Structures are given as structure tokens and as C-alpha cells.
Amino acid sequence: MTTIFRGTILHTKAFDEFESFENGFLAVSEDGKIIGVGNDYDSWLSSYKCNPSTLSEVRLSEDQFLMPGFVDCHIHAPQYAQYGLGLDMPLLDWLNTYTFPLEAKFSDQSYALKVYKRVVEATIRCGTTLASYFATNNLESTLILAREAARQGQRALIGKVCSNCNSPDYYVETAEESAKATEKFVAELQGLKNPLVLPTITPRFALSCSKELLQELGDIAKRLDVHVQSHISENLAEVQVVKGIFKTSYAGAYDNAGLLTKKTVMAHGVHLEDEEIALLKQRGTSVAHCPASNTMLNSGMCDVQRLINAGVTVGLGTDVSGGNSVSIQDALLRALDVSKHLDFFKKQNIRGTGEAKSPDPKYAQLKYKQALYLATLGGAKALSLDHMTGNFLLGKEFDALLVDVSVVEKPVRPLNVNELIEKFIYTGNDRNIIEVFVAGKRVKAPESA
Ligand code: GUN
Ligand code: FE
């Protein structure tokens, strides 16, 4: 069966290229690929030779639209167990007080299954069609997360977390154990033969890995040509310690181990220096911007315009549970907030603050369509999966959201396409996302269905 959606369709083709089709169509093949999109359904249909009885048509209402699924470039699956809790400390205290004790509990597989089932359900409910997950040090329970994402039909990158130093003794491995378990994890995931779920090499952060372990992980990433994810320059205290240990910049610590690759995404990057940004650009390494977490853990305000202007690919991350929301729609809104606050700061638009630290009258605030790009195609690029997902180009997999802005309250007048997406971004939530599709398969159905 070929499915044809008819109504308002929108997506982004680049940071500054939003495209929409009012009274448009989007055709999805039996195997979940986008085979037609645009305004002119009749001419597409006449060129697409098929038996009309094999077409199934879905007509969207005036309050509905179809958009690409959200991409969460950085989320900690086990931390869903403390979702919304313990947000009263900066990073290093937060890790030691709440997070390491929590993650250590994932040696219990039944506990892991309970939490991982819930986090995948919650992210799908909020429209995340692709997530890059950190699990824990524990190999077996990390495999449970991978199987759960596969079972629920979410596209996911999954990492067994690696840490062999500067960690509590109840939650640490040796470099040898960590590297061995990582290789085993990659082999097991590749054995699953599920094209939606891929392994990612996951040193927790430079602080919790020795030089030797980082090097081993860099070697594995290169040898097996797999994805890499970690944290970088999130918090000033953390940056100071890393520089002291590695005698180089934060980015340099990863680069020396061969961990900055085209398939690497680094979370945060709040405090990166210009040379480090240039290095990320040179290596093709991306950044996951996590505005909620950066605020909650008092890390700072990441200037994504600076990263983007320097040519670094940026996506969005919820960073649950450092971030207090599992929704990328919420992350998108927070990214807009942080960008405005930075702009206020740069233009001294703050009462009583005196001189701006780095006055920049030309500083450009992020616009909502640019933030939409970061939440979709930018994220797919950051995770090196933009050949498959992130927008509605022909041949890509149908990873999409059917959004209805009238779920909570019908707008007082019909909205045009720009207004529909604005309404959703600025006032929407998971209830407005009535259906979610991954690779053409519906993974969230309307509540009454
Ligand atoms: N740096 C190292 N581990 C973590 C973590 O779990 N969350 C965040 N936000 N930063 C980290
Ligand atoms: Fe994180």
C-alpha cells in the first residue's frame, strides 16, 4: 500500500531554508520511503503508474500539518528515573550526589527494563523519532535499552557508557573491561540486524576516562567505523580539571585519542574556545546544544550562532535528566530563549547591568524556523544520519509527526502554514503530536485509535 498524505506539509532543507506546501501531498511507499512530495499531486499521480486501489489517502484538517520527526542528539536513558528531580546543583556535585548512585542501579536488569521502556515511550510520545542515548556502564542493561528502542520502533543510537577514573568505586570499570565491553556491545548490536538501532562509542567525558581508555575507544571507533558521543566543555569547573589532567584543551584531549570524527557528536560546548571550535569544524564533529540542561545545572549559555557561524553542525539535545524536559519541542523553545537572552546581554538590554561583556550590536537572534531546522535536519546531520532522515527529501525514510494545533483549543481563525508551525512551537506540547512515524511505521497513534 502507498500512503498519500494531503494537506499542509513542511520541513527544512538547510539552516535558512524552510519549505512548505499548503494543499500539498506526501507519498510514502510500502517500505516506508518518501516517494513523492510537493504541491502538484495530480501530475505526480499520473507519472506514478500504479493501481489506484493500492493507494490509501489521509486528508489532513486545516489545523493539522505534517513535519519531520524530532531528533534528540543527547539524552541519558537511565536518568529518566530521576526526571525532574535533583536539579539544585552544578554538574560535578549533581553527578556525585544523584546521578552516579542512580546509574549504578542499572546492574539490576529488571529495573533497567522498567525505566528504559518508559523513556522510549516518553520520547516517542513527544515526537522523538531519532534519539542518541547514553545508557550506563553496564553492558547487559544497555542491550536491554537497544532491544526496547527496536521493539518500540524508534530510530536510536545507543552507547554503553565508559568510565574508568574519577568515578565512585561502586560505579567504575577498568580500561580493559570498558574497551572489551564496548567491542562486545558493538558486535551484539550489529548482530541485532535492526537498521534503526546503531551502536555509538560513549566515553562519558574526558574527566572519567584515562588517556589510555580514550585512545582505545578512539581506535575502536576508527576500526569499526561507528558513531561516537560524549560531553565537552559543559561547565567551567569541569573544563579546568580536564585541562589540568590532559595538559591540553578539552577538544585536544579527545582529538589526541582520535575521538573527533565526522561521526562524533559532543554535548554542550558551552565554554569552547575559538581554536577548539575550529578543530571541531576541521574534524567534522558536531555539537548537541542542550539549553534546558545548561540552565538547570547552571552551566552557562551556549552561543549556538557562534558555532554555526564557524561552520560547526549543531543539533538539539534534551540531556535528560540534567535537562528537565524530554521534549525536543521544548528544547527548541529553550534554544530560542537562550539565544534571546544572549542577545539581551550583548546589547545591554538588561536593566542595571552596565557595560555588556562583549557588545555586539549585530548579534542575530536565532529565528524559529532556524530552531526548527536544529530540531530536525540539524540533528540528523549532527548524528550523520541525514542521508536517511531529518526532512522530506525524496528517497529518505518517512520519519514524521502529524501535528494538530486544535487538540487543546481550536484557533480562533484558520492559520496559514507559518502560523501553524509558530502556534505549535510556541504553545504546543506532546498532545498536539497526534501521530508519529518512523520508517513509515506508525509508532504513536491518536488516543482514540
Ligand atoms: N558529564 C558527564 N556525565 C554527565 C551527565 O550525565 N550529564 C551531563 N549533563 N553532563 C555530564
Ligand atoms: Fe549529558
Coordinates of C-alpha atoms and ligand atoms in Angstrom, one line a residue:
M1 CA 0.0 0.0 0.0
T2 CA 1.2 3.5 -0.8
T3 CA 0.0 6.2 1.7
I4 CA -0.7 9.7 0.5
F5 CA -1.0 12.5 3.0
R6 CA -2.8 15.5 1.6
G7 CA -2.8 18.9 3.4
T8 CA -0.1 21.2 4.8
I9 CA 3.4 19.7 4.7
L10 CA 6.5 21.5 6.0
H11 CA 10.2 20.8 6.5
T12 CA 13.6 22.5 6.3
K13 CA 16.3 22.0 3.6
A14 CA 19.0 24.0 5.4
F15 CA 19.5 26.3 8.4
D16 CA 17.9 29.2 6.4
E17 CA 15.7 27.2 4.1
F18 CA 12.3 26.4 5.2
E19 CA 9.9 24.8 2.7
S20 CA 6.2 24.3 2.9
F21 CA 3.4 23.0 0.8
E22 CA -0.1 24.2 1.6
N23 CA -2.7 21.9 -0.1
G24 CA 0.4 19.7 -0.7
F25 CA 0.9 16.0 -0.7
L26 CA 3.5 13.5 0.5
A27 CA 3.6 9.9 -0.7
V28 CA 5.1 7.0 1.3
S29 CA 5.9 3.7 -0.2
E30 CA 5.0 0.3 1.3
D31 CA 8.6 0.1 2.6
G32 CA 8.4 3.5 4.4
K33 CA 10.3 5.7 1.9
I34 CA 9.2 9.1 0.7
I35 CA 8.4 8.7 -3.0
G36 CA 6.6 11.9 -3.7
V37 CA 6.2 15.4 -2.1
G38 CA 5.1 18.8 -3.4
N39 CA 2.1 20.8 -4.5
D40 CA 1.1 19.1 -7.7
Y41 CA -0.5 15.8 -6.7
D42 CA -2.2 15.2 -10.0
S43 CA 0.9 15.3 -12.1
W44 CA 2.8 13.1 -9.6
L45 CA 0.0 10.6 -9.7
S46 CA -0.1 10.5 -13.5
S47 CA 3.7 9.8 -13.5
Y48 CA 3.4 7.2 -10.8
K49 CA 2.0 4.3 -12.5
C50 CA 0.1 2.2 -10.0
N51 CA -3.2 0.6 -9.4
P52 CA -5.4 3.3 -7.6
S53 CA -6.7 0.6 -5.3
T54 CA -3.2 0.3 -3.8
L55 CA -3.3 4.0 -2.7
S56 CA -4.5 5.0 0.8
E57 CA -5.3 8.6 1.2
V58 CA -5.0 10.6 4.5
R59 CA -6.6 14.0 4.4
L60 CA -5.3 16.5 7.0
S61 CA -7.7 19.1 8.5
E62 CA -7.0 22.8 8.3
D63 CA -5.5 22.6 11.8
Q64 CA -3.1 19.8 11.0
F65 CA 0.3 19.5 9.3
L66 CA 3.0 17.0 8.7
M67 CA 6.6 17.8 9.7
P68 CA 9.8 15.7 10.1
G69 CA 10.2 13.9 13.4
F70 CA 12.3 15.4 16.2
V71 CA 15.9 14.4 16.7
D72 CA 17.3 14.3 20.2
C73 CA 21.1 14.4 19.9
H74 CA 21.8 13.8 23.5
I75 CA 19.7 12.1 26.2
H76 CA 20.6 9.8 29.2
A77 CA 18.1 7.0 29.2
P78 CA 18.7 5.8 32.8
Q79 CA 18.3 9.3 34.2
Y80 CA 14.7 9.2 33.2
A81 CA 14.3 7.5 36.6
Q82 CA 15.1 10.9 38.2
Y83 CA 13.3 13.0 35.6
G84 CA 12.6 16.5 37.0
L85 CA 14.4 15.7 40.3
G86 CA 17.7 16.9 41.8
L87 CA 18.2 20.0 39.7
D88 CA 19.6 22.1 42.5
M89 CA 23.4 21.5 42.0
P90 CA 26.0 22.3 39.4
L91 CA 27.3 19.5 37.2
L92 CA 30.1 17.8 39.3
D93 CA 28.1 17.8 42.6
W94 CA 25.0 16.7 40.7
L95 CA 26.8 13.7 39.2
N96 CA 28.3 12.6 42.5
T97 CA 25.1 13.2 44.6
Y98 CA 22.4 11.9 42.4
T99 CA 23.5 10.6 39.1
F100 CA 26.2 8.1 39.7
P101 CA 24.2 6.3 42.5
L102 CA 21.2 6.2 40.2
E103 CA 23.1 4.8 37.2
A104 CA 24.8 2.1 39.4
K105 CA 21.4 0.6 40.0
F106 CA 21.2 -0.4 36.3
S107 CA 23.2 -3.5 37.1
D108 CA 19.7 -4.7 38.0
Q109 CA 18.2 -5.8 34.7
S110 CA 14.5 -5.7 35.8
Y111 CA 15.0 -2.2 37.0
A112 CA 16.7 -1.3 33.7
L113 CA 13.8 -2.7 31.7
K114 CA 11.2 -0.8 33.7
V115 CA 13.0 2.6 33.2
Y116 CA 14.1 2.0 29.6
K117 CA 10.6 1.0 28.5
R118 CA 9.3 4.3 30.0
V119 CA 11.9 6.6 28.5
V120 CA 11.4 5.2 25.0
E121 CA 7.6 5.6 25.4
A122 CA 8.0 9.1 26.6
T123 CA 10.4 10.3 23.9
I124 CA 8.1 8.8 21.2
R125 CA 5.1 10.4 22.8
C126 CA 6.9 13.8 22.5
G127 CA 7.8 13.1 18.8
T128 CA 11.4 12.0 19.0
T129 CA 11.9 9.7 16.0
L130 CA 15.7 9.6 16.4
A131 CA 17.5 9.7 19.8
S132 CA 21.1 9.4 20.7
Y133 CA 21.1 7.7 24.1
F134 CA 23.7 7.3 26.8
A135 CA 22.9 4.2 28.8
T136 CA 25.2 3.2 31.8
N137 CA 28.5 1.4 32.3
N138 CA 26.5 -1.9 32.5
L139 CA 26.7 -3.8 29.2
E140 CA 23.7 -6.1 29.7
S141 CA 21.3 -3.4 30.6
T142 CA 22.5 -1.3 27.8
L143 CA 21.5 -4.1 25.5
I144 CA 18.1 -4.0 27.1
L145 CA 17.8 -0.3 26.0
A146 CA 18.7 -1.2 22.5
R147 CA 16.2 -4.0 22.3
E148 CA 13.5 -1.7 23.8
A149 CA 14.1 1.0 21.2
A150 CA 14.0 -1.7 18.5
R151 CA 10.8 -3.2 19.9
Q152 CA 9.0 0.2 20.1
G153 CA 10.3 1.1 16.6
Q154 CA 12.3 4.2 17.5
R155 CA 15.4 5.1 15.5
A156 CA 18.3 5.2 18.0
L157 CA 22.0 5.5 18.6
I158 CA 22.9 3.7 21.8
G159 CA 26.0 3.8 23.8
K160 CA 27.4 1.8 26.7
V161 CA 28.9 4.4 28.9
C162 CA 32.7 4.2 29.6
S163 CA 34.4 5.5 32.7
N164 CA 37.5 4.2 34.4
C165 CA 38.6 7.0 36.7
N166 CA 37.5 10.0 38.8
S167 CA 34.3 8.0 39.5
P168 CA 33.0 6.4 42.7
D169 CA 34.3 3.0 43.4
Y170 CA 30.8 1.5 43.2
Y171 CA 30.4 2.8 39.6
V172 CA 33.7 2.4 37.7
E173 CA 35.4 -0.1 35.4
T174 CA 39.0 -0.8 34.4
A175 CA 40.1 0.5 31.0
E176 CA 40.3 -3.1 29.8
E177 CA 36.8 -4.0 30.9
S178 CA 35.4 -0.9 29.4
A179 CA 37.0 -1.4 26.0
K180 CA 36.1 -5.1 25.9
A181 CA 32.5 -4.4 26.8
T182 CA 32.3 -1.7 24.2
E183 CA 33.5 -4.0 21.5
K184 CA 31.1 -6.7 22.6
F185 CA 28.3 -4.2 22.7
V186 CA 29.0 -3.1 19.1
A187 CA 29.1 -6.7 17.9
E188 CA 25.8 -7.5 19.7
L189 CA 24.0 -4.5 18.2
Q190 CA 25.3 -5.3 14.8
G191 CA 24.0 -8.8 15.4
L192 CA 20.5 -7.5 16.1
K193 CA 20.4 -6.5 12.4
N194 CA 17.9 -3.8 13.0
P195 CA 18.7 -0.9 10.7
L196 CA 17.0 1.5 13.2
V197 CA 19.3 0.8 16.1
L198 CA 23.0 1.5 15.9
P199 CA 25.9 1.4 18.4
T200 CA 27.8 4.5 19.5
I201 CA 31.1 4.6 21.3
T202 CA 30.5 6.6 24.5
P203 CA 33.3 7.8 26.8
R204 CA 31.2 9.5 29.5
F205 CA 33.5 12.6 29.4
A206 CA 37.3 13.3 29.4
L207 CA 37.2 13.6 33.2
S208 CA 36.0 10.0 33.8
C209 CA 38.3 8.3 31.2
S210 CA 42.1 7.9 31.3
K211 CA 44.2 8.8 28.3
E212 CA 44.7 5.1 27.6
L213 CA 41.0 4.4 27.6
L214 CA 40.2 7.4 25.4
Q215 CA 42.8 6.1 23.0
E216 CA 41.4 2.6 23.0
L217 CA 37.9 3.9 22.3
G218 CA 39.2 6.1 19.5
D219 CA 40.9 3.1 18.0
I220 CA 37.7 1.0 18.2
A221 CA 35.6 3.9 16.6
K222 CA 38.1 4.1 13.7
R223 CA 38.4 0.3 13.2
L224 CA 34.7 -0.4 13.3
D225 CA 33.7 2.9 11.7
V226 CA 31.0 3.6 14.3
H227 CA 29.5 6.7 15.9
V228 CA 31.0 8.5 18.9
Q229 CA 29.3 10.6 21.5
S230 CA 30.5 12.4 24.7
H231 CA 30.4 15.7 26.6
I232 CA 32.6 18.7 26.0
S233 CA 33.1 22.0 27.9
E234 CA 29.9 21.9 29.7
N235 CA 30.9 23.5 33.0
L236 CA 33.8 25.8 33.9
A237 CA 35.0 23.7 36.9
E238 CA 35.0 20.6 34.7
V239 CA 37.0 22.4 32.0
Q240 CA 39.7 23.4 34.5
V241 CA 40.1 19.9 35.8
V242 CA 40.3 18.4 32.3
K243 CA 42.9 20.9 31.2
G244 CA 44.9 20.2 34.3
I245 CA 44.8 16.4 33.7
F246 CA 45.3 16.3 30.0
K247 CA 47.6 19.4 29.6
T248 CA 45.7 20.4 26.6
S249 CA 42.3 21.9 25.6
Y250 CA 39.2 19.9 26.2
A251 CA 38.8 19.3 22.5
G252 CA 42.5 18.5 22.3
A253 CA 42.1 15.7 24.9
Y254 CA 39.6 13.9 22.6
D255 CA 41.4 14.8 19.4
N256 CA 44.7 13.2 20.6
A257 CA 42.7 10.0 21.1
G258 CA 41.2 10.1 17.6
L259 CA 37.7 10.7 19.0
L260 CA 36.8 13.8 17.0
T261 CA 35.4 12.2 13.8
K262 CA 32.7 13.0 11.3
K263 CA 30.5 10.6 13.2
T264 CA 31.1 12.3 16.6
V265 CA 28.6 14.4 18.5
M266 CA 29.7 16.3 21.6
A267 CA 27.1 17.6 24.0
H268 CA 27.1 21.2 25.3
G269 CA 30.2 23.0 24.1
V270 CA 29.2 26.0 26.3
H271 CA 32.7 27.1 27.1
L272 CA 34.6 26.1 23.9
E273 CA 37.5 28.4 22.8
D274 CA 37.8 29.6 19.3
E275 CA 40.6 27.2 18.5
E276 CA 38.6 24.3 19.8
I277 CA 35.6 25.3 17.6
A278 CA 37.9 25.5 14.6
L279 CA 39.2 22.0 15.4
L280 CA 35.6 20.6 15.6
K281 CA 34.9 22.2 12.3
Q282 CA 38.0 20.7 10.8
R283 CA 37.2 17.2 12.1
G284 CA 33.6 17.4 11.0
T285 CA 32.5 16.9 14.7
S286 CA 29.1 18.2 15.7
V287 CA 27.6 19.7 18.8
A288 CA 24.4 18.8 20.6
H289 CA 23.0 22.1 22.1
C290 CA 21.2 21.3 25.4
P291 CA 19.7 24.6 26.6
A292 CA 17.5 23.2 29.3
S293 CA 20.3 21.3 31.0
N294 CA 22.7 24.3 30.6
T295 CA 20.2 26.4 32.6
M296 CA 19.2 23.8 35.1
L297 CA 22.8 22.8 36.0
N298 CA 24.0 26.4 35.9
S299 CA 26.5 25.5 33.2
G300 CA 26.0 28.7 31.1
M301 CA 24.5 29.9 27.9
C302 CA 25.8 28.2 24.7
D303 CA 26.2 30.6 21.8
V304 CA 25.0 28.4 19.0
Q305 CA 25.2 31.3 16.5
R306 CA 29.0 31.3 17.2
L307 CA 29.2 27.6 16.5
I308 CA 27.1 27.8 13.4
N309 CA 28.9 30.8 12.0
A310 CA 32.2 28.9 12.5
G311 CA 30.7 26.0 10.3
V312 CA 30.1 23.5 13.1
T313 CA 26.9 21.3 12.7
V314 CA 24.5 21.8 15.6
G315 CA 21.6 19.7 16.7
L316 CA 19.5 19.9 19.9
G317 CA 19.5 17.6 22.9
T318 CA 17.3 17.3 25.9
D319 CA 20.1 15.9 28.1
V320 CA 17.5 14.4 30.4
S321 CA 17.9 14.5 33.4
G322 CA 20.2 17.4 33.5
G323 CA 17.5 18.8 31.3
N324 CA 14.1 18.8 32.8
S325 CA 12.1 18.0 29.7
V326 CA 12.1 15.0 27.5
S327 CA 10.6 17.0 24.6
I328 CA 12.7 18.4 21.7
Q329 CA 9.9 20.8 21.0
D330 CA 10.6 22.2 24.5
A331 CA 14.4 22.2 23.7
L332 CA 13.7 24.2 20.6
L333 CA 11.8 26.8 22.6
R334 CA 14.6 26.9 25.2
A335 CA 17.2 27.4 22.4
L336 CA 15.2 30.4 21.2
D337 CA 15.1 31.7 24.8
V338 CA 18.8 31.3 25.4
S339 CA 19.5 33.0 22.1
K340 CA 17.4 36.0 23.1
H341 CA 19.0 36.2 26.5
L342 CA 22.4 36.2 24.9
D343 CA 21.3 38.9 22.6
F344 CA 20.0 41.0 25.5
F345 CA 23.3 40.5 27.2
K346 CA 25.3 41.5 24.1
K347 CA 23.1 44.6 23.5
Q348 CA 23.0 45.6 27.2
N349 CA 19.3 45.2 27.2
I350 CA 19.3 44.3 30.9
R351 CA 18.4 46.9 33.4
G352 CA 21.2 47.8 35.7
T353 CA 23.9 45.6 34.3
G354 CA 26.1 48.4 32.9
E355 CA 28.6 47.5 30.2
A356 CA 28.0 44.4 28.2
K357 CA 31.0 42.0 28.3
S358 CA 31.2 41.7 24.6
P359 CA 28.9 44.2 23.0
D360 CA 27.8 43.1 19.6
P361 CA 25.1 45.3 18.0
K362 CA 25.0 42.9 15.0
Y363 CA 24.3 39.8 17.0
A364 CA 21.5 37.8 15.4
Q365 CA 18.9 36.0 17.5
L366 CA 18.0 32.5 16.4
K367 CA 14.7 32.5 14.4
Y368 CA 12.0 30.0 15.0
K369 CA 12.5 28.4 11.5
Q370 CA 16.2 28.1 12.2
A371 CA 15.4 26.4 15.5
L372 CA 13.1 24.0 13.8
Y373 CA 16.0 23.1 11.5
L374 CA 18.2 22.4 14.5
A375 CA 15.4 20.2 16.0
T376 CA 15.1 18.1 12.8
L377 CA 17.6 18.2 9.9
G378 CA 20.4 19.8 12.0
G379 CA 20.1 16.9 14.5
A380 CA 20.1 14.3 11.7
K381 CA 23.2 15.9 10.3
A382 CA 24.8 16.1 13.8
L383 CA 24.2 12.3 14.1
S384 CA 25.4 11.7 10.5
L385 CA 22.0 10.2 9.6
D386 CA 20.8 13.0 7.3
H387 CA 21.0 10.7 4.3
M388 CA 18.1 8.8 5.8
T389 CA 16.1 11.2 7.9
G390 CA 15.7 14.9 9.1
N391 CA 13.5 16.2 6.3
F392 CA 11.2 15.1 3.5
L393 CA 13.6 14.8 0.5
L394 CA 12.7 12.0 -1.9
G395 CA 14.2 8.7 -1.0
K396 CA 14.5 9.4 2.7
E397 CA 12.7 7.3 5.3
F398 CA 9.3 8.6 6.4
D399 CA 10.1 9.8 10.0
A400 CA 7.4 12.3 10.7
L401 CA 4.9 13.9 13.0
L402 CA 1.3 14.6 12.3
V403 CA 0.6 17.7 14.4
D404 CA -2.8 19.1 15.2
V405 CA -2.9 22.6 16.8
S406 CA -6.6 22.3 17.7
V407 CA -6.2 19.5 20.2
V408 CA -6.3 21.6 23.3
E409 CA -8.2 24.6 21.8
K410 CA -9.2 25.3 18.2
P411 CA -7.5 28.5 17.0
V412 CA -9.9 31.4 16.7
R413 CA -9.3 31.7 13.0
P414 CA -7.8 29.4 10.3
L415 CA -3.9 29.7 10.4
N416 CA -1.6 29.8 7.4
V417 CA 1.4 27.5 7.3
N418 CA 3.8 29.8 9.1
E419 CA 1.2 30.4 11.8
L420 CA 0.6 26.7 12.2
I421 CA 4.2 25.9 12.9
E422 CA 4.5 29.0 15.1
K423 CA 1.4 28.0 17.1
F424 CA 2.9 24.6 17.7
I425 CA 6.4 25.8 18.6
Y426 CA 5.3 28.5 21.0
T427 CA 2.2 26.9 22.6
G428 CA 2.2 23.2 21.7
N429 CA 3.1 20.1 23.6
D430 CA 3.0 16.3 23.2
R431 CA -0.8 16.3 23.0
N432 CA -0.6 18.2 19.7
I433 CA 1.5 15.4 18.2
I434 CA -1.2 13.0 17.3
E435 CA 0.7 10.5 15.2
V436 CA 4.4 9.7 15.0
F437 CA 6.0 7.6 12.2
V438 CA 9.4 6.0 12.0
A439 CA 10.5 4.5 8.6
G440 CA 6.9 4.6 7.6
K441 CA 5.6 2.7 10.6
R442 CA 3.2 4.4 13.0
V443 CA 4.7 4.3 16.5
K444 CA 2.3 6.7 18.1
A445 CA -1.4 6.5 17.3
P446 CA -4.2 9.0 18.2
E447 CA -5.5 8.4 21.7
S448 CA -8.9 7.1 20.5
A449 CA -7.3 4.7 18.0
Ligands
GUN1 N1 29.0 15.0 32.1 C1 29.4 13.7 32.4 N2 28.3 13.0 32.7 C2 27.2 13.8 32.5 C3 25.8 13.6 32.6 O1 25.3 12.5 33.0 N3 25.0 14.7 32.4 C4 25.6 15.9 32.0 N4 24.7 16.9 31.7 N5 26.9 16.1 31.9 C5 27.7 15.0 32.1
FE2 FE 24.6 14.7 29.1

